Coordinates of N, CA and C in Angstrom, one line a residue:
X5 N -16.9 -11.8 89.2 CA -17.3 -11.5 90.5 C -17.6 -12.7 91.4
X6 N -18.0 -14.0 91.2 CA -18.4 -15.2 91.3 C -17.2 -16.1 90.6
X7 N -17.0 -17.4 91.7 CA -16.8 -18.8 91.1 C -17.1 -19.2 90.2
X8 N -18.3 -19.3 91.2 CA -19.7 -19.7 90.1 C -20.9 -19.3 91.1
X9 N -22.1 -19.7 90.0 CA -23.3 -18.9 90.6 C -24.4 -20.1 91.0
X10 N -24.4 -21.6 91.7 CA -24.6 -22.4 91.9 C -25.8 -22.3 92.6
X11 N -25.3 -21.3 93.8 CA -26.2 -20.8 95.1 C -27.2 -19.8 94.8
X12 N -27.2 -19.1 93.8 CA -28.2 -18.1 93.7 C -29.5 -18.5 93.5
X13 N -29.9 -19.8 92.8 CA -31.1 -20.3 92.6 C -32.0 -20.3 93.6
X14 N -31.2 -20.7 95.0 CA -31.9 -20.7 96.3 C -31.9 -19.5 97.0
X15 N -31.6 -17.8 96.4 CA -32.2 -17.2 97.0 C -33.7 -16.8 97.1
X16 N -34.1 -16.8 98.6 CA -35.6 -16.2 97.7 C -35.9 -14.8 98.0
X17 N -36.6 -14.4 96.6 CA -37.1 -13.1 96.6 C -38.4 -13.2 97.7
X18 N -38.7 -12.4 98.6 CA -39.5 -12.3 99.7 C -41.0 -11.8 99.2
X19 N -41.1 -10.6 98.1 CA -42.3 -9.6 98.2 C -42.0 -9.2 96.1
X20 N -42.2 -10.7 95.4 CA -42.4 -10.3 94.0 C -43.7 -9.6 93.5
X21 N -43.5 -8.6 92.7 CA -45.1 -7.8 92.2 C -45.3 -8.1 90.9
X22 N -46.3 -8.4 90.6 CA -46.8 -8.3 89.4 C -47.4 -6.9 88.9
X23 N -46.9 -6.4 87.5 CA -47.3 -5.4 87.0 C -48.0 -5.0 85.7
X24 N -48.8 -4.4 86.8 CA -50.1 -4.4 85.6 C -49.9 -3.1 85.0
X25 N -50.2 -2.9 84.0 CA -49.6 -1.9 82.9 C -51.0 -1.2 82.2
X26 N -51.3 0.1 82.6 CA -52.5 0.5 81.7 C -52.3 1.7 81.2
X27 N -52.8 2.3 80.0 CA -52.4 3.4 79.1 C -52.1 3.0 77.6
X28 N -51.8 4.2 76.7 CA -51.7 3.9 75.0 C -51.0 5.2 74.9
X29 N -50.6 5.1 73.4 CA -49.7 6.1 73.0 C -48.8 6.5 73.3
X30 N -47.8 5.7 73.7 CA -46.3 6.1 74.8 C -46.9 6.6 75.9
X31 N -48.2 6.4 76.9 CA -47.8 7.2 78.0 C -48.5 6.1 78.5
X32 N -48.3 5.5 80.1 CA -49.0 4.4 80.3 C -48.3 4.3 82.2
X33 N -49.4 3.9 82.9 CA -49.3 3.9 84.3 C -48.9 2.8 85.0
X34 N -48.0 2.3 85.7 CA -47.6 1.3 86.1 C -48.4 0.6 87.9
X35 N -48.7 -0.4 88.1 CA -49.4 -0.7 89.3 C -48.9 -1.8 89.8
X36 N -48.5 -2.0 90.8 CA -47.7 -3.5 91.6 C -48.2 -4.2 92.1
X37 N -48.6 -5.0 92.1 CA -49.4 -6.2 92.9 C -48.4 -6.9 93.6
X38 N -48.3 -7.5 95.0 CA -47.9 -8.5 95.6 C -48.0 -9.5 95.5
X39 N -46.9 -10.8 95.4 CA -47.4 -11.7 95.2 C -46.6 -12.5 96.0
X40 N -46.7 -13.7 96.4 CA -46.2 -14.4 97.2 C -44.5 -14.7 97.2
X41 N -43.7 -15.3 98.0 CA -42.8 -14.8 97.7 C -41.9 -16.4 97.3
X42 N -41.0 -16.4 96.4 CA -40.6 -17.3 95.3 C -39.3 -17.2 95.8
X43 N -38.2 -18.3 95.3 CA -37.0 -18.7 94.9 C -36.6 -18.3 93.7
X44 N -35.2 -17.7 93.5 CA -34.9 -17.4 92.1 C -35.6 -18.7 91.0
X45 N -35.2 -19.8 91.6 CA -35.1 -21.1 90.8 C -36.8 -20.9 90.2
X46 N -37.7 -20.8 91.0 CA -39.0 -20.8 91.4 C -39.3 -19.8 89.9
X47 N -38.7 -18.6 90.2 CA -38.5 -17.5 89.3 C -38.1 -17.6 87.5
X48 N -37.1 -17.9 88.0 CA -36.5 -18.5 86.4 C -37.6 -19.4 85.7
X49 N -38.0 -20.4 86.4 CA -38.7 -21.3 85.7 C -40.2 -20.6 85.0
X50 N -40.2 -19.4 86.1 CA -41.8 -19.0 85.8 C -41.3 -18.1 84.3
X51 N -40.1 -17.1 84.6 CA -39.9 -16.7 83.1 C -39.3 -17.2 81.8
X52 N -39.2 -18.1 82.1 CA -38.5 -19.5 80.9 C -39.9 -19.7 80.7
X53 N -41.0 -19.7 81.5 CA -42.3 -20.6 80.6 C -43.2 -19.8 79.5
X54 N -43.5 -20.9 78.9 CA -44.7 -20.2 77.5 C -44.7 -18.5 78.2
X55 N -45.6 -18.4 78.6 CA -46.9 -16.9 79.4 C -45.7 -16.0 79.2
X56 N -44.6 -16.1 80.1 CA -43.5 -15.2 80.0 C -42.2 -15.0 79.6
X57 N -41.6 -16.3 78.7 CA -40.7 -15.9 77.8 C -40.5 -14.5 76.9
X58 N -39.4 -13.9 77.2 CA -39.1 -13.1 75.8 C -39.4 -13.7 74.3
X59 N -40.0 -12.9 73.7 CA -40.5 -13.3 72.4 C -39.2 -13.6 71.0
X60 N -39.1 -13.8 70.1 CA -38.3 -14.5 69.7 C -37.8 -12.4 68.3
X61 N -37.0 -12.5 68.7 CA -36.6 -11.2 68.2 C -35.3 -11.2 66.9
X62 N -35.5 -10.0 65.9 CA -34.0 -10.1 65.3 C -32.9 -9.0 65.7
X63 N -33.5 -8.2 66.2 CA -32.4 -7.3 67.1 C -32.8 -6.6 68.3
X64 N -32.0 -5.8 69.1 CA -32.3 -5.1 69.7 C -33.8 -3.9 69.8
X65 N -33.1 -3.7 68.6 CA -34.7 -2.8 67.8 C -36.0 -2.9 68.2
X66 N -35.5 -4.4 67.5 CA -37.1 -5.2 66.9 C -37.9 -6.2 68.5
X67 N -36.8 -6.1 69.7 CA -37.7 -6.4 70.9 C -37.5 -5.1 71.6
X68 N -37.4 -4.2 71.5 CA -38.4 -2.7 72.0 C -39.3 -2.3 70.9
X69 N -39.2 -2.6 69.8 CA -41.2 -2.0 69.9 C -42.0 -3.3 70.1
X70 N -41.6 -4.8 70.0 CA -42.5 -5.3 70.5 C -42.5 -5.2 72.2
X71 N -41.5 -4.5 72.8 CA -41.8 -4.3 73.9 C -43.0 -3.6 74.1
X72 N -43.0 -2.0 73.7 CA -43.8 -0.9 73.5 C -45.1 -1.2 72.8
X73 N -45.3 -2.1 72.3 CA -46.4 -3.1 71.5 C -47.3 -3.3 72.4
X74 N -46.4 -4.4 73.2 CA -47.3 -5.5 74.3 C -47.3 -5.3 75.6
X75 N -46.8 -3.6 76.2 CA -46.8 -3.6 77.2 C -47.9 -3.5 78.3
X76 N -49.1 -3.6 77.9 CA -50.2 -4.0 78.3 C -50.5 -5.1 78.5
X77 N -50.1 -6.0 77.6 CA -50.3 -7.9 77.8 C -50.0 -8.8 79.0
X78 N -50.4 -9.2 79.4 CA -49.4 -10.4 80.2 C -48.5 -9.5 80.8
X79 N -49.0 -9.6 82.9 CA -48.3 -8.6 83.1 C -47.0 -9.4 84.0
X80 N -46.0 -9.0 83.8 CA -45.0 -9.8 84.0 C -44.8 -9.6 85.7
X81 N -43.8 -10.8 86.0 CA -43.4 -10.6 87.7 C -42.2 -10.3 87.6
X82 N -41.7 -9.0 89.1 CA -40.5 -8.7 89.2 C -40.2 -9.3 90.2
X83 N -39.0 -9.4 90.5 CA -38.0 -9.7 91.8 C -37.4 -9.0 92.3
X84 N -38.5 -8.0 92.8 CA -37.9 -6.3 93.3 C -36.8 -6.5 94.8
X85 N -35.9 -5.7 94.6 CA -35.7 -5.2 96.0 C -35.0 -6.1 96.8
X86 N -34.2 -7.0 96.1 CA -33.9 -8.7 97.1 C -32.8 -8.1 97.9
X87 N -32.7 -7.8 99.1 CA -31.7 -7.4 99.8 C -30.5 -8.2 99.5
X88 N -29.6 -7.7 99.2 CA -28.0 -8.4 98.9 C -27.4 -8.7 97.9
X89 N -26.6 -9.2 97.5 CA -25.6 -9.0 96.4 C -25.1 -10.7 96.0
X90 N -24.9 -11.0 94.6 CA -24.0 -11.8 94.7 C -22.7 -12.0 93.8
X91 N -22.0 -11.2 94.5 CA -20.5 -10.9 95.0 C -20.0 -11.7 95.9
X92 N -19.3 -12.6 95.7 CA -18.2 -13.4 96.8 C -17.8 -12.8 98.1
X93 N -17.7 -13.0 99.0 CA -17.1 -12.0 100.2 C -15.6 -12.1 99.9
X94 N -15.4 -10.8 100.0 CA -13.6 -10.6 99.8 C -13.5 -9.6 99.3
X95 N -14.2 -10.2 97.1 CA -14.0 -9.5 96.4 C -14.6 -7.9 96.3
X96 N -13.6 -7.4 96.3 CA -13.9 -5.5 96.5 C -14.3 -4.8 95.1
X97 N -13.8 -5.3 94.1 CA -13.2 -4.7 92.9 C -14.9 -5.1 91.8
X98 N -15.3 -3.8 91.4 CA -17.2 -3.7 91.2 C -17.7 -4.3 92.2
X99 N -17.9 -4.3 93.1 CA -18.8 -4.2 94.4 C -19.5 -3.7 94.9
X100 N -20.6 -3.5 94.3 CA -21.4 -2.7 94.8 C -21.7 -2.5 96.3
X101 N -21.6 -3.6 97.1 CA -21.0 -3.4 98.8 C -20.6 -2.5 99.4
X102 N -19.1 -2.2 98.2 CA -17.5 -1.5 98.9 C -17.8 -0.3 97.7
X103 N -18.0 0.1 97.8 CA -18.3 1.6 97.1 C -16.9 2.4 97.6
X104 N -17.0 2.3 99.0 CA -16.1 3.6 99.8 C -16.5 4.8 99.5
X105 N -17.8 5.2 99.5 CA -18.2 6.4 99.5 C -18.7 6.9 100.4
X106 N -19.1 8.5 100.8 CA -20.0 8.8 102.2 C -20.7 8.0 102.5
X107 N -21.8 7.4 101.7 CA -22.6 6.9 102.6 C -22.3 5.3 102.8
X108 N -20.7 4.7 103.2 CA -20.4 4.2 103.7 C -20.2 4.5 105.6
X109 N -20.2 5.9 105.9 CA -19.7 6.7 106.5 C -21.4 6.3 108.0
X110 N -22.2 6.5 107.2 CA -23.3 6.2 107.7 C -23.5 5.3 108.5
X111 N -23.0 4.0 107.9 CA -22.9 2.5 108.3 C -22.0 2.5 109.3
X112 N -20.5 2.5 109.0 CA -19.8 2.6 110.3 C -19.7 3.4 111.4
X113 N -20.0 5.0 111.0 CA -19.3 5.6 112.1 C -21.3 5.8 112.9
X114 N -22.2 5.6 111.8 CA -23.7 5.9 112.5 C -24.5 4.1 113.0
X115 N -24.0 3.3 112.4 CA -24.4 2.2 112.8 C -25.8 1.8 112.1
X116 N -25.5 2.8 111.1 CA -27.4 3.0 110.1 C -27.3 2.3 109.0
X117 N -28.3 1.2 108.5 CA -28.2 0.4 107.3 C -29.7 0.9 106.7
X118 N -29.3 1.7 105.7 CA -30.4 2.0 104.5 C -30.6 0.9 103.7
X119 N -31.7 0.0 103.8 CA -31.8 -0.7 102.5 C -32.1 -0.4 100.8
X120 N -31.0 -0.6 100.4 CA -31.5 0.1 98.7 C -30.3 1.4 98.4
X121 N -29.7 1.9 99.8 CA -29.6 2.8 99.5 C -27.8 2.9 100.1
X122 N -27.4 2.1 101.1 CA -26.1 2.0 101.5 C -25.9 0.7 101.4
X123 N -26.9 -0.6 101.0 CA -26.8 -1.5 100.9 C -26.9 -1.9 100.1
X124 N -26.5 -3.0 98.9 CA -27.1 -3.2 98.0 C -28.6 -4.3 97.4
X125 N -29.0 -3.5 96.5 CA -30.4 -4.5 96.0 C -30.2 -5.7 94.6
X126 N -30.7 -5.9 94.8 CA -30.9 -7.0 93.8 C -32.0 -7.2 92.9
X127 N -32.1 -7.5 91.7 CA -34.0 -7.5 90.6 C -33.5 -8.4 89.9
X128 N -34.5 -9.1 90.1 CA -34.8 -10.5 88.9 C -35.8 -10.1 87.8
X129 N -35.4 -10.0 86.8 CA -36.5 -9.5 85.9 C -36.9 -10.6 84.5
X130 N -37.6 -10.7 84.5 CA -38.0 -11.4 82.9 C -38.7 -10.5 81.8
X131 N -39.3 -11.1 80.6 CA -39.7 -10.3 79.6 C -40.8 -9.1 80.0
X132 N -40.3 -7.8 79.9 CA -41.5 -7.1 80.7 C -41.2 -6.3 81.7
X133 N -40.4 -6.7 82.2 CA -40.4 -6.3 84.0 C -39.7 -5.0 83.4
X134 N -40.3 -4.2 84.4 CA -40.0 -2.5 84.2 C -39.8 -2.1 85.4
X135 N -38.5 -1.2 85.4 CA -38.3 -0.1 86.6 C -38.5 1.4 86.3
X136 N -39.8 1.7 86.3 CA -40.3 2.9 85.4 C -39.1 4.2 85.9
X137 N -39.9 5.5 84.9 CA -39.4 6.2 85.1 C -39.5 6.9 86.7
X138 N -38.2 7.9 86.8 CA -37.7 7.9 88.0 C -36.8 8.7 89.2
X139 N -36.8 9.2 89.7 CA -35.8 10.2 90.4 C -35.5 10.0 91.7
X140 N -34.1 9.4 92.0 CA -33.8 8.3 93.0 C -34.1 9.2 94.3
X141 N -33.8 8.6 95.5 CA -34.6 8.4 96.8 C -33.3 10.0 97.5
X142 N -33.7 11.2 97.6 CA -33.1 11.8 98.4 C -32.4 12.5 97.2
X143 N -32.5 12.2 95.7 CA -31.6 12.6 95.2 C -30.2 12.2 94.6
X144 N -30.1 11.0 95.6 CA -28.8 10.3 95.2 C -28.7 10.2 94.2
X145 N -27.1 9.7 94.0 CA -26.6 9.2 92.6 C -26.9 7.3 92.2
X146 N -27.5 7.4 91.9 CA -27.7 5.6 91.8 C -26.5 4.8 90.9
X147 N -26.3 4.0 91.4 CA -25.3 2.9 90.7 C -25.9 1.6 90.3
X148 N -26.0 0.7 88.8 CA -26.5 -0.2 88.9 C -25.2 -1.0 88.5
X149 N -25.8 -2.3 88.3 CA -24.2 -3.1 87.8 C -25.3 -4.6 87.1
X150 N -25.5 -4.3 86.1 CA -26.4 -5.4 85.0 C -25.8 -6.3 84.7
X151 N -25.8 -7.9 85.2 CA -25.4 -8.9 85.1 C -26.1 -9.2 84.2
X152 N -27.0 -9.7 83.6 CA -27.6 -10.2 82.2 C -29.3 -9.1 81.7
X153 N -29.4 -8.9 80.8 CA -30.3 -8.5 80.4 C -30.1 -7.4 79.5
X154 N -31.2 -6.6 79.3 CA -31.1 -5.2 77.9 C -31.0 -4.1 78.7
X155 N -30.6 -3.2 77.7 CA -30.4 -1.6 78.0 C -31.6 -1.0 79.2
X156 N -31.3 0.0 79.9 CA -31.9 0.9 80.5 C -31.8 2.7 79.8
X157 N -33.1 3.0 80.0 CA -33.1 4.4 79.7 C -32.4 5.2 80.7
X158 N -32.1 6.8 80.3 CA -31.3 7.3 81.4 C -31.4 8.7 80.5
X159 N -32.4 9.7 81.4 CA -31.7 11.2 81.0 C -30.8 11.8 81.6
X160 N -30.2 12.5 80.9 CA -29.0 13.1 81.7 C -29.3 14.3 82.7
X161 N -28.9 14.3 83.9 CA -29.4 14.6 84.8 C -30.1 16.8 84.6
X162 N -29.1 17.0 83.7 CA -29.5 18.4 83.5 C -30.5 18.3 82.4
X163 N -31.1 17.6 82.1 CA -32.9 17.1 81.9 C -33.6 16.9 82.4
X164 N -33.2 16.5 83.9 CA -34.3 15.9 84.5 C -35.7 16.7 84.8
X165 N -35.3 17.9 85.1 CA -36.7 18.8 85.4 C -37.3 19.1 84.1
X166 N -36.8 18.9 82.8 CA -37.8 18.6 81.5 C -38.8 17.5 81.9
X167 N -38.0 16.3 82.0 CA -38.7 15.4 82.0 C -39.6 15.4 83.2
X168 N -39.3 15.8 84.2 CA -40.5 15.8 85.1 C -41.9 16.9 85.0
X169 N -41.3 18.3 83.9 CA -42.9 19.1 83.7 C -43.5 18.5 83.0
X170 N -42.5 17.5 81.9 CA -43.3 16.8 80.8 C -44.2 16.0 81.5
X171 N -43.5 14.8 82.5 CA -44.7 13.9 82.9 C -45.9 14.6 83.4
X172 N -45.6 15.8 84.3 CA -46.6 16.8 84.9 C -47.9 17.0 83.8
X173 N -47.5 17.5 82.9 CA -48.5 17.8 82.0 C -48.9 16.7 81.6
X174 N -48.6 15.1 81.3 CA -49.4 14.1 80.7 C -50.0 13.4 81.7
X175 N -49.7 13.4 82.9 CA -50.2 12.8 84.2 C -50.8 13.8 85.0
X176 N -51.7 14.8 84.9 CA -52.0 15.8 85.5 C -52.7 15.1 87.1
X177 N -53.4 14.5 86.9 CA -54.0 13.5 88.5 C -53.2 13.3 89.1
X178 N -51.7 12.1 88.7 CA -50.6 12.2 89.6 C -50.2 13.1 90.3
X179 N -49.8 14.4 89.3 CA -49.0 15.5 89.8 C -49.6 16.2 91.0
X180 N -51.2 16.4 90.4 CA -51.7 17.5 91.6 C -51.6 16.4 92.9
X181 N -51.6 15.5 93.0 CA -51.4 14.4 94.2 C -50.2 14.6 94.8
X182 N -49.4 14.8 94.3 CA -47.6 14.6 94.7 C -47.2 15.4 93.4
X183 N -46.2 16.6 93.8 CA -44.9 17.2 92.8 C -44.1 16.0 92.5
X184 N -43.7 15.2 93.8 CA -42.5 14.5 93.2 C -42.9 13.1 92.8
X185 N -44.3 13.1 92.0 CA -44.8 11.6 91.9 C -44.2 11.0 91.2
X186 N -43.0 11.2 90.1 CA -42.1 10.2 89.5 C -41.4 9.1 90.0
X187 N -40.9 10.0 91.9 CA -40.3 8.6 93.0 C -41.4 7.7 92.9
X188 N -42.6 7.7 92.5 CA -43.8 6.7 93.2 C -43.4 5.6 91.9
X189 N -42.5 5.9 91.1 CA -41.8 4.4 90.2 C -42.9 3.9 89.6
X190 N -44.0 4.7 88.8 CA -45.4 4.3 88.1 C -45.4 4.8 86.8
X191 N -44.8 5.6 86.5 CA -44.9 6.6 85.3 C -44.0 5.8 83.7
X192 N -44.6 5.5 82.7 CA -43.5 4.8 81.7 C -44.4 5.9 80.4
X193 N -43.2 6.1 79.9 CA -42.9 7.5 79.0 C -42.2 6.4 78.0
X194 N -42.7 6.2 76.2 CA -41.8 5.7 75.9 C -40.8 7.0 75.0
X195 N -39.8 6.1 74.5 CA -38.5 7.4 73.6 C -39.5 8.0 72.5
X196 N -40.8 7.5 71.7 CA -41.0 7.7 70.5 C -41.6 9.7 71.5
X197 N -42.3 9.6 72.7 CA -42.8 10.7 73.3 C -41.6 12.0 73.6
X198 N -40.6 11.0 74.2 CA -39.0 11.7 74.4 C -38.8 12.4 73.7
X199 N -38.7 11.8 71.8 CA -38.0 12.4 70.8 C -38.8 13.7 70.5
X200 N -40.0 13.1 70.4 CA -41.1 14.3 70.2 C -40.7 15.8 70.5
X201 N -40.9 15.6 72.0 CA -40.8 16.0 73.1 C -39.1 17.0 73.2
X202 N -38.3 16.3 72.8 CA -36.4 17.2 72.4 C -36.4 16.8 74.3
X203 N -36.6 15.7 74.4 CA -36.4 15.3 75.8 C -34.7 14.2 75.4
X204 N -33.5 14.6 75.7 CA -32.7 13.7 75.2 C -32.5 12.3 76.7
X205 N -32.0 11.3 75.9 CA -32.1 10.4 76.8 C -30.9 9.2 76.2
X206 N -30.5 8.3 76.7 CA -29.3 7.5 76.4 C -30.2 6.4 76.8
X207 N -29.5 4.8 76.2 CA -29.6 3.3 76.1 C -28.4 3.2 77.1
X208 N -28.2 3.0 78.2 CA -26.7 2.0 78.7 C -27.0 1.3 79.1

């Protein structure tokens, strides 16, 4: 998709959050802090150091339950939301840009730029960094495109309203607050509750 990726060091993320993680037994509440706003370069260095390196693992396995372990510890910084792409200008071909979908349709013929949503986003993540569970903005269909890092969870969509009475019933405060408090991106369910649960779900 890239030459090379020389220039990306110097984008800066504007509005990184730190996330504080509270809860036990597979069910656990997610909270964002703001924090000042960083350079990838800035970024990398912070998760390359001691505090936030990935811990030293033998498989896939064995860094998700130390994930599920320590997800209370040391709360990690994300690089949520960085407006833009880095995609070459030209290149069409996985673009998250050039979709050519309706809601291209938006952009040119309405002159309306959704961020996140007709445009694309960007996350810098290190050991830690979660995009909890979730039900995208209007419904859409989300597209991601994972340049380096591990698996994401994903129910299949004719689950989803399982998985949403389930959180209902373990988050009863959220729910009566908001039906659709799963968009509020706070809620982390881990698989061992899933499996329990005959909630089915995929690693991609």
């Amino acid at each position: 998709p890239r030459k090379d990726y020389n220039d990306v060091e110097d984008l800066m993320i504007p509005a990184p959050i730190q996330q504080m993680v509270t809860g036990q037994a597979g069910l656990f509440t997610q909270y964002n802090i703001q924090k000042r706003p960083m350079t990838v370069k800035e970024f990398k260095q912070l998760a390359n150091s001691e505090k936030y390196r990935t811990p030293r693992y033998i498989d896939y396995e064995d860094l998700e339950r130390k994930y599920w372990r320590n997800l209370t510890f040391v709360a990690p910084i994300y690089g949520a939301d960085v407006n833009g792409s880095i995609y070459d200008e030209g290149i069409e071909e996985w673009n998250i840009a050039h979709l050519n979908t309706i809601l291209d349709v938006v952009g040119e013929e309405c002159g309306i730029s959704i961020e996140g949503v007709n445009t694309p986003y960007l996350y810098f993540g290190m050991w830690k960094t979660t995009f909890a569970w979730h039900t995208e903005d209007m419904d859409l269909y989300s597209i991601n495109y994972l340049h380096f890092g591990e698996p994401k969870y994903a129910v299949p969509p004719e689950h989803g309203k399982r998985l949403e009475r389930l959180a209902q019933g373990f988050f009863p405060g959220s729910s009566q607050g908001c039906d659709a408090f799963l968009r509020h991106k706070m809620t982390l369910i881990s698989p061992s509750v899933l499996k329990k649960y005959g909630i089915p779900f995929d690693k991609v």
